[in-house]
Amino acid sequence: MVVSSREGPGARRLLLSLLLAAWATGRGQVHYSVPEEAKHGTFVGRIAQDLGLELAELVPRLFRVASKGRRGLLEVNLQNGILFVNSRIDREELCGRSAVCSIHLEVVVDKPLQVFHVEVEVKDINDNPPVFHGSQKILSILESRLPDSQFPLEGATDVDIGANAFLTYRLTPSDYFSLNVISKNDKNKLILLVLKKSLDREEIREHSLLLTATDGGKPELTGSMKLLIKVLDVNDNAPEFQQSIYEVSLRENAINWTSVIKLNASDADEGVNQEITYHFSNDISFRVTEMFTIILNTGEILLKGNLDYEEITSYKIVVEASDNGTPQMRGHCTVLVNVLDVNDNVPEVSITSLSLPVREDAPLNTVIALISVSDRDSGVNGQVTCTLIPNISFKLLSTFKNYYSLVLDSSLDHESESTYVLLVTARDGGSPSLTATASVSVEVADVNDNAPTFPQPEYTVFVKENNLPGSHIFTVSARDADAQENALVSYSLVERRVGERALSSYVSVHAESGKVYALQPLDHEELELLQFQVSAHDAGFPPLGSNVTLQVFVLDENDNAPALLPPGSGGAGGAVSELVPRSVGAGHVVAKVRAVDADSGYNAWLSYELLPAAGGLRSLFRVGLYSGEVSTTRALDETDAPRQRLLVLVKDHGEPPLAATATVLVSLVESGQALKTPSRALSGAVSPEAALVDVNVYLIIAICAVSSLLVLTLLLYTALRCSAPPPEGGCSPGKPMLVCSSAVGSWSYSQQRRQRVCSGEGPSKTDLMAFSPSLPPGVNMAERNELSEANADLSCNVSPI
C-alpha cells in the first residue's frame, strides 16, 4: 500500500491491484499474482478450487503448503480453500531489483499423495521514492567556461522496477543552467548540467539550484538534491576525455590487479595547467572504491577486489581528470564495468522426505521425497539436471523447473533389501560443469507377506504306550522370513474329533516353544496311530499361518496278560473238560487250550507249557508249545487214573513275560462210553519224517506269503498317499490287514476289533509287521510236528491299523 503525499491530511488511496488466478500453460501450474505490501488477509486466489480439490477433502487429506525460504508470507484457509496474504510482502526485500519476483509454493495432499506447484508473482508498487547520494552537491565552475559546457551529475536511484523506477529529472528554472539527460539504457542515464550562457563571478558568485527526480509510478514519487555552484575565476580549459562514457566487460573470476581500462584525457592549456591527474569522483559508492583503484598519473583503473556476478552485475565509475592550474579545472567521464558470469557456484540440493519408511507393498509411482535444486549462476551455468544412483527400484520425475519427485519404480521386498541408500547428483550446464550430491536413505518397512514354514510337511513320531501324563513327545519349529512381530510365531493344535473325544484331550502344544505334550497315557490297544495337525501363526496383521502333520505311532508294551477263551465244552470254573477213550494211542489230541493277548507283536506271541503233576509223576499228556493242543504221550491202560487234572501255563514273549493258567480236566472212559472221538486224533499218527517235510513246505509258503503281502501293502500305501484325497469328517475304520503266522507258530488272534485314530486328514496308513521265521532252540520233533499243524491252518490275525 502506498500513501500519496499529494492528498490532504488523512486522505489515503489504496494502490493495490489483484490479478485473477489463471492456469499457467505447459505444465499445469497454478499462477497467481499479488501486489507487494498487501494487507494481512488480502485475497490471492481460490487455490483449492483451481487445483480441483473439494473443500471437504482438505483436512482429511492433510492439505499443506510449503515454500522454500518464504515461510509465513502466504497461508490457506482450510475452511474455504482461499489463499491469502499472511504477513507483509516486500518485493525489494524478497527479490531485490529482479525483473520477475515469484513465490513458489508446493501444495501436498495425502490419500492419495499429490504434489502441486503454485507460483505467486509479487507485483511491484511504487512504494520507494527516488533517492540521491547526498542532499547537496557543490560544483566549482570557472567563469571562463564557454556556454554549452556540460557537468556530469550523479543521478538518483529507485529500488522499484519497471515504470516505477523510470526516473525523469527537472531543474529549477535558471538563466544560466539547464539539464541534459542522455539515456544509455534503462539502467544507466547520464545527467549533465549544461551552462546556457557565460558566467560572471563578479556578478554572481554562487548559484543555488534544486535537482528533482520523479519516478513513473502512479502516484509518482519524487526526490531532490540541492546544487550549489561556485563560480571560479582562473584556468579556463578543463581536461577532456575522448568519450563521455566508456563500457568494458570483466569476468567475475578475474584476478586482483587486472587492468580494467586505461583512460586518457587532454587539456588545451599549457604548462602546469596541462598536467593532469586522475581520481574517482567523490560521488561514487563505497562498493566501487572497494573493488577498483585508479593510478593517479596514468588513469589506468585496476581491479583490487573479488568480483561476484551473483552479488553485483555492473559497476558505474565516475572518473575526474584534474589539471594543476589555478583554479584547478576538471573533466569527467563515466566507466561502466559489466561483470560476466562464470560457473563458480555449485548446485544446491534440498530433499524433503514425505513417506519414510516405505512399506514393501507400496504401489508403483509412490512419491518418496521431493527434491529441489538451484544454482546461483545464470544462463547455462545455472541450468541444473539431476540423476539418481543407483537407478534401481526408484526413479526421479521432473515435476516443474528445478523440482523433482523421487518415486517408486519397481516392487520392494523387505526380506531381500531392507534399506536403500540413494545418491542424488545435481550437475549444472557450465564448462567445466559443477556437481553436488545428496544422499537419501530409504528404509523398507516390513509387511506380513510371508507365512511361517516348517522344514517338512509331515513328521512321524514313535511313542511307547503308558507314557507319563504331560510327557514331551516332539517339538515342531517353523520359521518366518518377515521381521519383528511379523516373524513372531505361535503354535496351536488344529482341533479335531478323535472318535467321541476332542483331540485336545490327548495332546497339547506349547504356544511359544512348539513342544508337543501327551496329556494322558496312551494305550496301544486303543490307539495305534494318532494323526493330527499343528498350526503355526505369526503375529502380523492379518496373521498368516501354515500347518504340519504329525503321525504319532503308539508302540506296544507288554501290559496285557494272556486271556483264556471260553472252553468249547462246558467245564466248571472255565476249565476244559474232555472225555477220552482208554483205547487211544500215543499222540491223540484230547483238548485244545485257546488264549488271546491284547498286545501286539512279540508281546502277543503265546506259548503253552504243561505244569508238572503233583509228586513229580510223569504226565500221560503233553501240550503243543505254540498250538495249545493237549495230546497223549503213550497209550492208555487200565492202571491210569480215570480222572486227570492238567494245568497249562499260557505265557507271552514280552519283557517281562506275562502268563495265565488254564485247567484241563480229562476223564478216561471205556471205548464204548466215548461220546465223541476227537477229530484230530488220527493226525497225531503222522510219522516224524512226514511232519518234518510238512514243516519245510509250510515254512516256504509262509515266507512267500508274508513277503508278497509286504510288497503289496507298500505299493498300496504309496498309491493311496499320492492319489487318494483325504476323507472328510474324521477317519473311517481302516481295512483289515492279514498278519500271517510264520514258521514259529501262529499269532494268536489278539483283538476282536481295533480302531484307528487320526485327525481326519490324510489317507489311511497300513502298518505291517513281519517276524523272523527262525525256530527257538530246543524244539523237538514232536513240537515241530505241532508247529506244522499250526502253520497248516495259516491262522491269520485280522488287525485294522
GROMACS .gro file of C-alpha atoms in nm, residues 493-759:
model
  267
  493LEU     CA    1  -0.347  -7.756   1.761
  494VAL     CA    2  -0.587  -7.788   1.470
  495GLU     CA    3  -0.876  -7.918   1.675
  496ARG     CA    4  -1.046  -8.235   1.551
  497ARG     CA    5  -1.267  -8.506   1.693
  498VAL     CA    6  -1.089  -8.831   1.772
  499GLY     CA    7  -1.373  -9.074   1.795
  500GLU     CA    8  -1.601  -8.927   2.054
  501ARG     CA    9  -1.335  -8.715   2.220
  502ALA     CA   10  -1.159  -8.392   2.128
  503LEU     CA   11  -0.800  -8.405   2.009
  504SER     CA   12  -0.702  -8.158   2.281
  505SER     CA   13  -0.780  -8.424   2.544
  506TYR     CA   14  -0.492  -8.634   2.408
  507VAL     CA   15  -0.219  -8.385   2.322
  508SER     CA   16  -0.129  -8.018   2.363
  509VAL     CA   17   0.131  -7.786   2.209
  510HIS     CA   18   0.318  -7.505   2.381
  511ALA     CA   19   0.232  -7.181   2.203
  512GLU     CA   20   0.585  -7.037   2.211
  513SER     CA   21   0.827  -7.332   2.204
  514GLY     CA   22   0.628  -7.567   1.978
  515LYS     CA   23   0.676  -7.859   2.220
  516VAL     CA   24   0.408  -8.124   2.188
  517TYR     CA   25   0.297  -8.299   2.508
  518ALA     CA   26   0.086  -8.610   2.569
  519LEU     CA   27  -0.178  -8.512   2.823
  520GLN     CA   28  -0.263  -8.869   2.926
  521PRO     CA   29  -0.113  -9.215   2.898
  522LEU     CA   30  -0.161  -9.357   2.553
  523ASP     CA   31  -0.285  -9.711   2.503
  524HIS     CA   32  -0.164  -9.904   2.201
  525GLU     CA   33  -0.464 -10.131   2.230
  526GLU     CA   34  -0.693  -9.829   2.197
  527LEU     CA   35  -0.490  -9.610   1.960
  528GLU     CA   36  -0.225  -9.738   1.728
  529LEU     CA   37  -0.191  -9.415   1.528
  530LEU     CA   38  -0.277  -9.062   1.636
  531GLN     CA   39  -0.260  -8.829   1.336
  532PHE     CA   40  -0.318  -8.456   1.382
  533GLN     CA   41  -0.201  -8.114   1.265
  534VAL     CA   42  -0.017  -7.833   1.443
  535SER     CA   43  -0.074  -7.482   1.314
  536ALA     CA   44   0.188  -7.205   1.321
  537HIS     CA   45   0.068  -6.844   1.300
  538ASP     CA   46   0.270  -6.522   1.306
  539ALA     CA   47   0.176  -6.204   1.495
  540GLY     CA   48   0.128  -5.989   1.185
  541PHE     CA   49  -0.195  -5.827   1.073
  542PRO     CA   50  -0.363  -6.007   0.922
  543PRO     CA   51  -0.185  -6.314   1.061
  544LEU     CA   52  -0.056  -6.581   0.826
  545GLY     CA   53  -0.016  -6.948   0.909
  546SER     CA   54   0.064  -7.297   0.789
  547ASN     CA   55   0.013  -7.650   0.919
  548VAL     CA   56   0.234  -7.952   0.975
  549THR     CA   57   0.107  -8.309   1.013
  550LEU     CA   58   0.225  -8.530   1.299
  551GLN     CA   59   0.177  -8.908   1.284
  552VAL     CA   60   0.222  -9.044   1.634
  553PHE     CA   61   0.260  -9.422   1.635
  554VAL     CA   62   0.187  -9.570   1.979
  555LEU     CA   63   0.434  -9.855   2.036
  556ASP     CA   64   0.313 -10.158   2.221
  557GLU     CA   65   0.440 -10.263   2.564
  558ASN     CA   66   0.372 -10.589   2.734
  559ASP     CA   67   0.096 -10.466   2.962
  560ASN     CA   68  -0.169 -10.729   2.893
  561ALA     CA   69  -0.153 -11.085   3.023
  562PRO     CA   70  -0.287 -11.369   2.806
  563ALA     CA   71  -0.662 -11.415   2.836
  564LEU     CA   72  -0.819 -11.760   2.808
  565LEU     CA   73  -1.108 -11.801   2.570
  566PRO     CA   74  -1.423 -11.975   2.693
  567PRO     CA   75  -1.392 -12.354   2.668
  568GLY     CA   76  -1.557 -12.533   2.381
  569SER     CA   77  -1.724 -12.779   2.616
  570GLY     CA   78  -1.853 -12.669   2.947
  571GLY     CA   79  -1.638 -12.712   3.249
  572ALA     CA   80  -1.671 -12.580   3.595
  573GLY     CA   81  -1.493 -12.256   3.662
  574GLY     CA   82  -1.393 -12.215   3.298
  575ALA     CA   83  -1.196 -12.543   3.296
  576VAL     CA   84  -1.177 -12.757   2.981
  577SER     CA   85  -1.344 -13.095   3.032
  578GLU     CA   86  -1.285 -13.376   2.788
  579LEU     CA   87  -1.380 -13.746   2.771
  580VAL     CA   88  -1.100 -13.966   2.637
  581PRO     CA   89  -1.139 -14.339   2.549
  582ARG     CA   90  -0.878 -14.560   2.712
  583SER     CA   91  -0.815 -14.718   2.377
  584VAL     CA   92  -0.645 -14.415   2.220
  585GLY     CA   93  -0.283 -14.437   2.136
  586ALA     CA   94   0.009 -14.201   2.176
  587GLY     CA   95  -0.027 -13.853   2.018
  588HIS     CA   96  -0.403 -13.844   2.040
  589VAL     CA   97  -0.529 -13.485   2.083
  590VAL     CA   98  -0.763 -13.477   2.376
  591ALA     CA   99  -0.818 -13.097   2.414
  592LYS     CA  100  -0.710 -12.754   2.287
  593VAL     CA  101  -0.638 -12.454   2.510
  594ARG     CA  102  -0.729 -12.126   2.344
  595ALA     CA  103  -0.598 -11.787   2.462
  596VAL     CA  104  -0.557 -11.435   2.326
  597ASP     CA  105  -0.332 -11.143   2.418
  598ALA     CA  106  -0.442 -10.778   2.368
  599ASP     CA  107  -0.083 -10.674   2.296
  600SER     CA  108   0.088 -10.687   1.958
  601GLY     CA  109   0.396 -10.844   1.808
  602TYR     CA  110   0.614 -11.050   2.037
  603ASN     CA  111   0.410 -10.928   2.330
  604ALA     CA  112   0.113 -11.119   2.184
  605TRP     CA  113   0.309 -11.432   2.080
  606LEU     CA  114   0.185 -11.705   2.314
  607SER     CA  115   0.344 -12.032   2.413
  608TYR     CA  116   0.194 -12.317   2.615
  609GLU     CA  117   0.358 -12.524   2.886
  610LEU     CA  118   0.220 -12.816   3.090
  611LEU     CA  119   0.295 -12.771   3.456
  612PRO     CA  120   0.444 -13.077   3.632
  613ALA     CA  121   0.198 -13.302   3.810
  614ALA     CA  122   0.196 -13.329   4.187
  615GLY     CA  123   0.453 -13.569   4.327
  616GLY     CA  124   0.673 -13.541   4.021
  617LEU     CA  125   0.491 -13.819   3.835
  618ARG     CA  126   0.536 -13.837   3.464
  619SER     CA  127   0.227 -13.698   3.296
  620LEU     CA  128   0.026 -13.900   3.044
  621PHE     CA  129  -0.017 -13.586   2.837
  622ARG     CA  130   0.182 -13.309   2.679
  623VAL     CA  131   0.082 -12.969   2.531
  624GLY     CA  132   0.186 -12.819   2.199
  625LEU     CA  133   0.432 -12.536   2.260
  626TYR     CA  134   0.255 -12.295   2.024
  627SER     CA  135  -0.068 -12.472   1.933
  628GLY     CA  136  -0.208 -12.528   2.282
  629GLU     CA  137  -0.322 -12.880   2.183
  630VAL     CA  138  -0.314 -13.133   2.466
  631SER     CA  139  -0.227 -13.485   2.341
  632THR     CA  140  -0.131 -13.821   2.493
  633THR     CA  141   0.231 -13.922   2.528
  634ARG     CA  142   0.160 -14.301   2.528
  635ALA     CA  143  -0.120 -14.548   2.501
  636LEU     CA  144  -0.354 -14.561   2.800
  637ASP     CA  145  -0.401 -14.869   3.017
  638GLU     CA  146  -0.625 -14.978   3.300
  639THR     CA  147  -0.389 -14.857   3.565
  640ASP     CA  148  -0.422 -14.494   3.469
  641ALA     CA  149  -0.640 -14.287   3.698
  642PRO     CA  150  -0.985 -14.227   3.547
  643ARG     CA  151  -0.967 -13.851   3.612
  644GLN     CA  152  -0.667 -13.643   3.513
  645ARG     CA  153  -0.630 -13.275   3.612
  646LEU     CA  154  -0.387 -13.082   3.393
  647LEU     CA  155  -0.258 -12.725   3.449
  648VAL     CA  156  -0.146 -12.547   3.130
  649LEU     CA  157   0.064 -12.230   3.164
  650VAL     CA  158  -0.002 -11.979   2.884
  651LYS     CA  159   0.285 -11.726   2.855
  652ASP     CA  160   0.362 -11.440   2.612
  653HIS     CA  161   0.707 -11.334   2.488
  654GLY     CA  162   0.710 -10.984   2.632
  655GLU     CA  163   0.971 -10.835   2.863
  656PRO     CA  164   0.893 -10.927   3.129
  657PRO     CA  165   0.660 -11.209   3.016
  658LEU     CA  166   0.304 -11.231   3.148
  659ALA     CA  167   0.119 -11.557   3.197
  660ALA     CA  168  -0.217 -11.720   3.271
  661THR     CA  169  -0.308 -12.075   3.383
  662ALA     CA  170  -0.571 -12.297   3.221
  663THR     CA  171  -0.716 -12.612   3.379
  664VAL     CA  172  -0.790 -12.918   3.163
  665LEU     CA  173  -0.998 -13.197   3.319
  666VAL     CA  174  -0.961 -13.530   3.132
  667SER     CA  175  -1.193 -13.820   3.210
  668LEU     CA  176  -1.079 -14.165   3.092
  669VAL     CA  177  -1.370 -14.381   2.976
  670GLU     CA  178  -1.411 -14.709   2.800
  671SER     CA  179  -1.429 -14.703   2.423
  672GLY     CA  180  -1.799 -14.764   2.413
  673GLN     CA  181  -1.860 -14.480   2.656
  674ALA     CA  182  -1.683 -14.221   2.443
  675LEU     CA  183  -1.933 -13.966   2.319
  676LYS     CA  184  -1.711 -13.826   2.052
  677THR     CA  185  -1.373 -13.908   1.914
  678PRO     CA  186  -1.155 -13.600   1.864
  679SER     CA  187  -1.136 -13.519   1.502
  680ARG     CA  188  -0.769 -13.462   1.526
  681ALA     CA  189  -0.679 -13.797   1.677
  682LEU     CA  190  -0.568 -13.951   1.351
  683SER     CA  191  -0.349 -13.660   1.268
  684GLY     CA  192  -0.126 -13.744   1.563
  685ALA     CA  193  -0.020 -14.066   1.395
  686VAL     CA  194   0.176 -13.892   1.127
  687SER     CA  195   0.531 -14.008   1.116
  688PRO     CA  196   0.805 -13.765   1.228
  689GLU     CA  197   0.964 -13.772   0.881
  690ALA     CA  198   0.637 -13.660   0.713
  691ALA     CA  199   0.590 -13.389   0.978
  692LEU     CA  200   0.938 -13.252   0.904
  693VAL     CA  201   0.859 -13.236   0.531
  694ASP     CA  202   0.534 -13.055   0.610
  695VAL     CA  203   0.724 -12.804   0.825
  696ASN     CA  204   0.959 -12.718   0.540
  697VAL     CA  205   0.675 -12.678   0.292
  698TYR     CA  206   0.482 -12.457   0.527
  699LEU     CA  207   0.791 -12.253   0.605
  700ILE     CA  208   0.836 -12.174   0.238
  701ILE     CA  209   0.468 -12.095   0.193
  702ALA     CA  210   0.461 -11.868   0.500
  703ILE     CA  211   0.776 -11.676   0.398
  704CYS     CA  212   0.648 -11.620   0.043
  705ALA     CA  213   0.306 -11.515   0.168
  706VAL     CA  214   0.449 -11.266   0.417
  707SER     CA  215   0.694 -11.117   0.163
  708SER     CA  216   0.427 -11.083  -0.106
  709LEU     CA  217   0.187 -10.925   0.137
  710LEU     CA  218   0.455 -10.676   0.249
  711VAL     CA  219   0.534 -10.567  -0.109
  712LEU     CA  220   0.163 -10.538  -0.195
  713THR     CA  221   0.095 -10.334   0.116
  714LEU     CA  222   0.380 -10.090   0.044
  715LEU     CA  223   0.260 -10.039  -0.314
  716LEU     CA  224  -0.096  -9.984  -0.193
  717TYR     CA  225   0.024  -9.737   0.070
  718THR     CA  226   0.221  -9.536  -0.186
  719ALA     CA  227  -0.070  -9.524  -0.431
  720LEU     CA  228  -0.312  -9.409  -0.162
  721ARG     CA  229  -0.076  -9.138  -0.041
  722CYS     CA  230  -0.021  -8.997  -0.389
  723SER     CA  231  -0.370  -9.014  -0.538
  724ALA     CA  232  -0.643  -9.063  -0.282
  725PRO     CA  233  -0.789  -8.740  -0.136
  726PRO     CA  234  -0.827  -8.734   0.241
  727PRO     CA  235  -1.172  -8.834   0.360
  728GLU     CA  236  -1.380  -8.560   0.517
  729GLY     CA  237  -1.531  -8.565   0.858
  730GLY     CA  238  -1.281  -8.775   1.054
  731CYS     CA  239  -1.131  -9.118   0.994
  732SER     CA  240  -1.320  -9.425   0.883
  733PRO     CA  241  -1.202  -9.760   1.010
  734GLY     CA  242  -0.907  -9.892   0.814
  735LYS     CA  243  -0.932 -10.206   0.603
  736PRO     CA  244  -0.832 -10.522   0.783
  737MET     CA  245  -0.479 -10.644   0.721
  738LEU     CA  246  -0.376 -11.008   0.746
  739VAL     CA  247  -0.085 -11.063   0.976
  740CYS     CA  248   0.000 -11.420   0.887
  741SER     CA  249   0.174 -11.673   1.102
  742SER     CA  250   0.536 -11.756   1.048
  743ALA     CA  251   0.707 -12.088   1.083
  744VAL     CA  252   0.740 -12.044   1.454
  745GLY     CA  253   0.366 -12.078   1.504
  746SER     CA  254   0.052 -11.878   1.457
  747TRP     CA  255  -0.001 -11.539   1.617
  748SER     CA  256  -0.297 -11.556   1.843
  749TYR     CA  257  -0.599 -11.354   1.748
  750SER     CA  258  -0.518 -11.076   1.988
  751GLN     CA  259  -0.819 -10.849   1.942
  752GLN     CA  260  -1.169 -10.875   1.808
  753ARG     CA  261  -1.169 -10.511   1.688
  754ARG     CA  262  -0.925 -10.226   1.679
  755GLN     CA  263  -0.987  -9.864   1.598
  756ARG     CA  264  -0.755  -9.636   1.402
  757VAL     CA  265  -0.740  -9.284   1.549
  758CYS     CA  266  -0.631  -8.985   1.345
  759SER     CA  267  -0.708  -8.617   1.292
   0.00000   0.00000   0.00000
